[in-house]
Structure formats: C-alpha cells, structure tokens
Coordinates of C-alpha atoms in Angstrom, one line a residue:
M1 CA 10.7 103.3 13.1
P2 CA 8.7 100.9 15.2
S3 CA 6.7 102.2 18.0
P4 CA 7.6 100.8 21.4
V5 CA 3.9 100.6 22.2
L6 CA 2.8 98.5 19.3
P7 CA 3.7 94.8 19.4
H8 CA 6.1 93.5 16.8
P9 CA 4.7 91.3 14.1
S10 CA 5.0 87.6 14.9
A11 CA 7.6 85.7 13.1
E12 CA 5.0 83.0 12.4
T13 CA 2.7 85.3 10.3
T14 CA 2.9 85.9 6.6
G15 CA 3.0 89.2 4.9
N16 CA -0.8 89.5 4.9
G17 CA -1.0 88.7 8.6
A18 CA -2.3 85.1 8.2
P19 CA -0.5 82.3 9.9
P20 CA 1.4 79.9 7.6
L21 CA 0.1 76.5 6.9
A22 CA 1.5 73.8 9.2
V23 CA 3.7 71.3 7.4
A24 CA 4.0 67.9 9.1
D25 CA 7.6 67.0 9.8
P26 CA 8.2 63.6 8.3
V27 CA 11.1 63.1 10.6
R28 CA 10.4 63.3 14.4
N29 CA 13.0 62.5 17.0
G30 CA 15.3 61.0 14.4
Q31 CA 12.6 58.5 13.2
L32 CA 10.4 58.4 10.2
S33 CA 6.8 59.1 11.1
V34 CA 4.2 56.9 9.4
S35 CA 0.8 58.1 8.5
P36 CA -2.3 56.3 9.9
S37 CA -3.1 55.0 6.4
D38 CA 0.3 53.2 6.3
R39 CA -0.3 51.7 9.7
A40 CA -3.7 50.2 8.8
P41 CA -3.4 46.5 7.9
R42 CA -4.1 45.6 4.4
S43 CA -6.2 42.6 5.6
P44 CA -7.9 43.4 8.9
L45 CA -9.5 40.0 9.1
L46 CA -6.2 38.3 8.8
A47 CA -4.8 40.6 11.5
K48 CA -7.6 39.7 13.9
L49 CA -7.2 36.0 13.3
T50 CA -3.5 36.2 14.1
S51 CA -3.6 38.7 16.9
L52 CA -3.1 35.9 19.5
T53 CA -0.1 34.5 17.8
S54 CA 1.2 32.4 20.7
I55 CA -2.3 30.8 21.3
A56 CA -2.8 30.2 17.6
T57 CA 0.6 28.5 17.4
M58 CA -0.1 26.2 20.4
A59 CA -3.5 25.3 19.0
A60 CA -2.0 24.5 15.7
L61 CA 0.6 22.3 17.3
G62 CA -2.1 20.6 19.4
L63 CA -4.2 19.9 16.3
M64 CA -1.3 18.4 14.4
I65 CA -0.2 16.2 17.3
V66 CA -3.8 14.9 17.7
G67 CA -4.0 14.3 14.0
V68 CA -0.7 12.3 13.9
I69 CA -2.0 10.2 16.8
A70 CA -5.3 9.6 15.0
V71 CA -3.5 8.6 11.7
V72 CA -1.2 6.2 13.6
G73 CA -4.1 4.7 15.6
G74 CA -6.2 4.2 12.5
S75 CA -3.4 2.5 10.6
Y76 CA -2.7 0.3 13.6
D77 CA -6.4 -0.6 13.8
K78 CA -6.5 -1.7 10.2
K79 CA -3.3 -3.7 10.6
V80 CA -4.8 -5.6 13.6
V81 CA -7.9 -6.4 11.5
H82 CA -5.7 -7.6 8.7
D83 CA -3.5 -9.8 11.0
Q84 CA -6.6 -11.4 12.5
L85 CA -8.2 -12.2 9.1
V86 CA -5.2 -13.6 7.3
P87 CA -4.8 -16.7 9.6
Q88 CA -8.4 -17.7 9.0
K89 CA -7.5 -18.5 5.3
I90 CA -10.9 -17.6 4.0
F91 CA -11.1 -17.5 0.2
F92 CA -13.8 -16.3 -2.1
P93 CA -15.1 -18.8 -4.6
A94 CA -13.2 -18.8 -7.9
A95 CA -14.7 -17.0 -10.9
T96 CA -15.7 -20.3 -12.4
S97 CA -17.3 -21.7 -9.2
P98 CA -21.1 -22.1 -9.2
A99 CA -21.0 -20.8 -5.6
L100 CA -19.9 -17.4 -6.7
L101 CA -22.7 -15.0 -6.1
P102 CA -23.3 -11.5 -7.7
G103 CA -22.4 -9.7 -4.5
I104 CA -18.9 -11.0 -4.3
K105 CA -17.9 -11.2 -8.0
Q106 CA -15.3 -8.4 -7.6
Y107 CA -13.4 -10.6 -5.0
A108 CA -13.5 -13.8 -7.0
G109 CA -10.6 -16.1 -6.0
Q110 CA -9.1 -13.6 -3.5
Q111 CA -8.2 -14.3 0.1
L112 CA -10.3 -12.4 2.7
T113 CA -7.9 -9.9 4.3
T114 CA -9.7 -6.5 4.6
G115 CA -12.7 -5.1 6.4
S116 CA -14.6 -4.4 3.1
Q117 CA -14.0 -8.0 2.0
A118 CA -15.2 -9.3 5.4
K119 CA -18.5 -7.3 5.0
A120 CA -19.1 -8.6 1.5
Y121 CA -18.4 -12.2 2.5
A122 CA -20.6 -12.0 5.6
N123 CA -23.6 -10.3 3.9
N124 CA -23.4 -11.5 0.3
F125 CA -22.2 -15.1 0.8
I126 CA -22.8 -16.5 4.3
N127 CA -26.1 -14.7 4.8
V128 CA -27.4 -15.7 1.4
H129 CA -26.7 -19.4 2.2
L130 CA -28.1 -19.1 5.7
S131 CA -31.4 -17.7 4.3
K132 CA -31.9 -21.0 2.5
I133 CA -31.7 -23.1 5.6
A134 CA -34.8 -23.9 7.6
G135 CA -37.0 -21.8 5.4
G136 CA -35.2 -18.6 6.2
Q137 CA -35.6 -19.0 10.0
T138 CA -32.9 -17.6 12.3
Y139 CA -30.8 -19.6 14.8
A140 CA -33.0 -18.4 17.7
Q141 CA -36.2 -19.7 16.0
V142 CA -34.6 -23.1 15.0
S143 CA -33.1 -23.5 18.4
A144 CA -36.4 -23.0 20.1
A145 CA -38.0 -25.6 17.7
A146 CA -35.2 -28.1 18.4
L147 CA -35.6 -27.8 22.1
A148 CA -39.3 -28.6 21.7
A149 CA -38.5 -31.6 19.6
P150 CA -35.2 -33.1 20.9
T151 CA -35.4 -36.2 18.8
N152 CA -35.7 -34.3 15.5
T153 CA -32.3 -34.8 13.9
K154 CA -33.0 -32.4 11.0
L155 CA -33.7 -29.5 13.4
A156 CA -30.6 -30.4 15.3
A157 CA -28.5 -30.3 12.2
E158 CA -30.0 -27.0 11.0
K159 CA -29.5 -25.5 14.5
A160 CA -25.7 -26.4 14.4
T161 CA -25.3 -25.0 10.8
L162 CA -27.1 -21.8 11.6
F163 CA -25.1 -21.4 14.8
Q164 CA -21.8 -21.8 13.0
G165 CA -22.8 -19.6 10.1
E166 CA -24.2 -16.7 12.2
T167 CA -21.2 -16.8 14.5
L168 CA -18.8 -16.5 11.6
R169 CA -20.9 -13.8 10.0
G170 CA -20.9 -11.8 13.3
L171 CA -17.1 -12.1 13.7
L172 CA -16.6 -10.9 10.1
L173 CA -19.0 -8.0 10.6
N174 CA -17.2 -7.1 13.8
A175 CA -13.9 -7.0 11.9
W176 CA -15.4 -4.8 9.3
G177 CA -16.7 -2.4 12.0
W178 CA -13.2 -2.0 13.5
S179 CA -11.8 -1.5 10.0
L180 CA -14.3 1.2 9.4
V181 CA -13.3 2.9 12.7
G182 CA -9.7 2.8 11.6
T183 CA -10.5 4.4 8.2
I184 CA -12.5 7.2 9.9
A185 CA -9.7 7.8 12.4
T186 CA -7.1 8.0 9.6
L187 CA -9.3 10.5 7.6
A188 CA -10.0 12.6 10.7
G189 CA -6.3 12.6 11.5
W190 CA -5.3 14.0 8.1
I191 CA -8.0 16.7 8.4
L192 CA -6.7 17.7 11.8
I193 CA -3.1 17.9 10.4
A194 CA -4.2 20.0 7.5
L195 CA -6.2 22.4 9.8
G196 CA -3.2 22.7 12.2
A197 CA -0.9 23.5 9.3
V198 CA -3.2 26.2 8.1
L199 CA -3.5 27.7 11.6
F200 CA 0.3 27.5 12.0
L201 CA 0.8 29.4 8.7
L202 CA -1.6 32.2 9.5
P203 CA 1.0 34.2 11.4
L204 CA 3.4 33.9 8.5
A205 CA 0.6 35.1 6.1
N206 CA -0.1 38.0 8.4
W207 CA 3.5 39.0 8.4
Q208 CA 3.7 38.8 4.6
V209 CA 0.5 40.8 4.0
N210 CA 0.4 43.3 6.9
L211 CA 3.6 43.5 9.0
R212 CA 6.1 43.3 6.2
R213 CA 4.3 46.1 4.4
H214 CA 4.4 48.2 7.5
A215 CA 8.1 47.5 8.0
L216 CA 8.9 48.4 4.4
A217 CA 7.0 51.7 4.8
V218 CA 9.0 52.6 8.0
A219 CA 12.3 51.7 6.3
A220 CA 11.5 53.9 3.4

C-alpha cells in the first residue's frame, strides 16, 4: 500500500529508477523533420556561388547581351573592310608571274578582300618594291632631297612613286587593323556568351546537386 507521504514513482522512469532514453520524434507538427546532415548541401561552394540567384541571373543575361553585341559588331566591322577592299580590284600576281614574292605565294592569283591579305600585300609586296626605290630611302627623305633640287626629274619621279606606294600601303594596313579589331571583338563576344551561359546554368546545377536532394529527403 503506498504511503501518502512518499511521492509516487514518476511515469517517465524505468524500473531501475533511471529515466528512459529520449527518442526523437521523426514527425513534428505533421511534418517530417530532417536531420542537420540532410540539410547540409552536398556542394557548399556551388551553394555559395548561387546564393544570390537573382543577381547571378541578371549578370548572366548582361554578359550574354554584351557578347551578342560584340559578335554582331565584329562581324559588321569585317564586312565593312571587305566591302571597301573589293572595289579596289587589287589582285596578287599569278603563280607563274616573276613578280610573285615568297611572302605572298599563298595568295597567288587571288583578289585582295580580307584584312590578312591586305597586310601581306602591304608588307610583302608593296614594301619590298618600295625598298628598291631611291636606295631604300623613305618618301620623307626623297621629298626633302627633291625640294633641295627642284630641277632633278629623277628625284621628282621617285618622290611621286614613293608617295603613291606608301599611301596605298598605309591604307591597306589600316584595313588590316580594323579587320583585326573585328576579329578580337567577335572572339571576345563568344567568350562573354559562354561565361554568361555558365553563370546562368549555375542555379540549375545548384538545384540539381543540393536543393533537389533536400526536397527528396523531405518528401521521403
């Protein structure tokens, strides 16, 4: 018979007086509780990179837009160079021509239409011939000599030839320079588009690696 003075044994004690081990209730408030190990992302670095999803998405769209503009601009630049060179109707010497020099053999018989061809024609054809006029002197040197001897017809002819040759060479090198700018712009544009696409896909990768795993764990 229990004594009214002594307290009754607690219902939460075992037969030897020790409290029972606490068992975590997997269901709390009608929802499945997930352990901290399940909440931890599988790839913390990827989770950090995509934590600012909206900012990353806007940056990705910005990179791709700038990349598209660069590609379009580079293509337009090279088209302008092409359209300016074609009407000049400049042709490289034929393969059988004695005027064909080693530096332009790969373009034998072709019409000059691209920046790379313009550079080869300017440096490996025009410049080679100009170096043989007036003992290799430049237009500035021959012009100064012609001014000092206005009656010297040979200097006057060399002056006119050097002026025409160096002017054409400068125009062709200028066309090559703009063509190079277009090529670099096009390459940079494709790189920006690729970087933007990668940045745009990072949130999807984060969902696949981290968030989807967490959602499956909760649903289970």
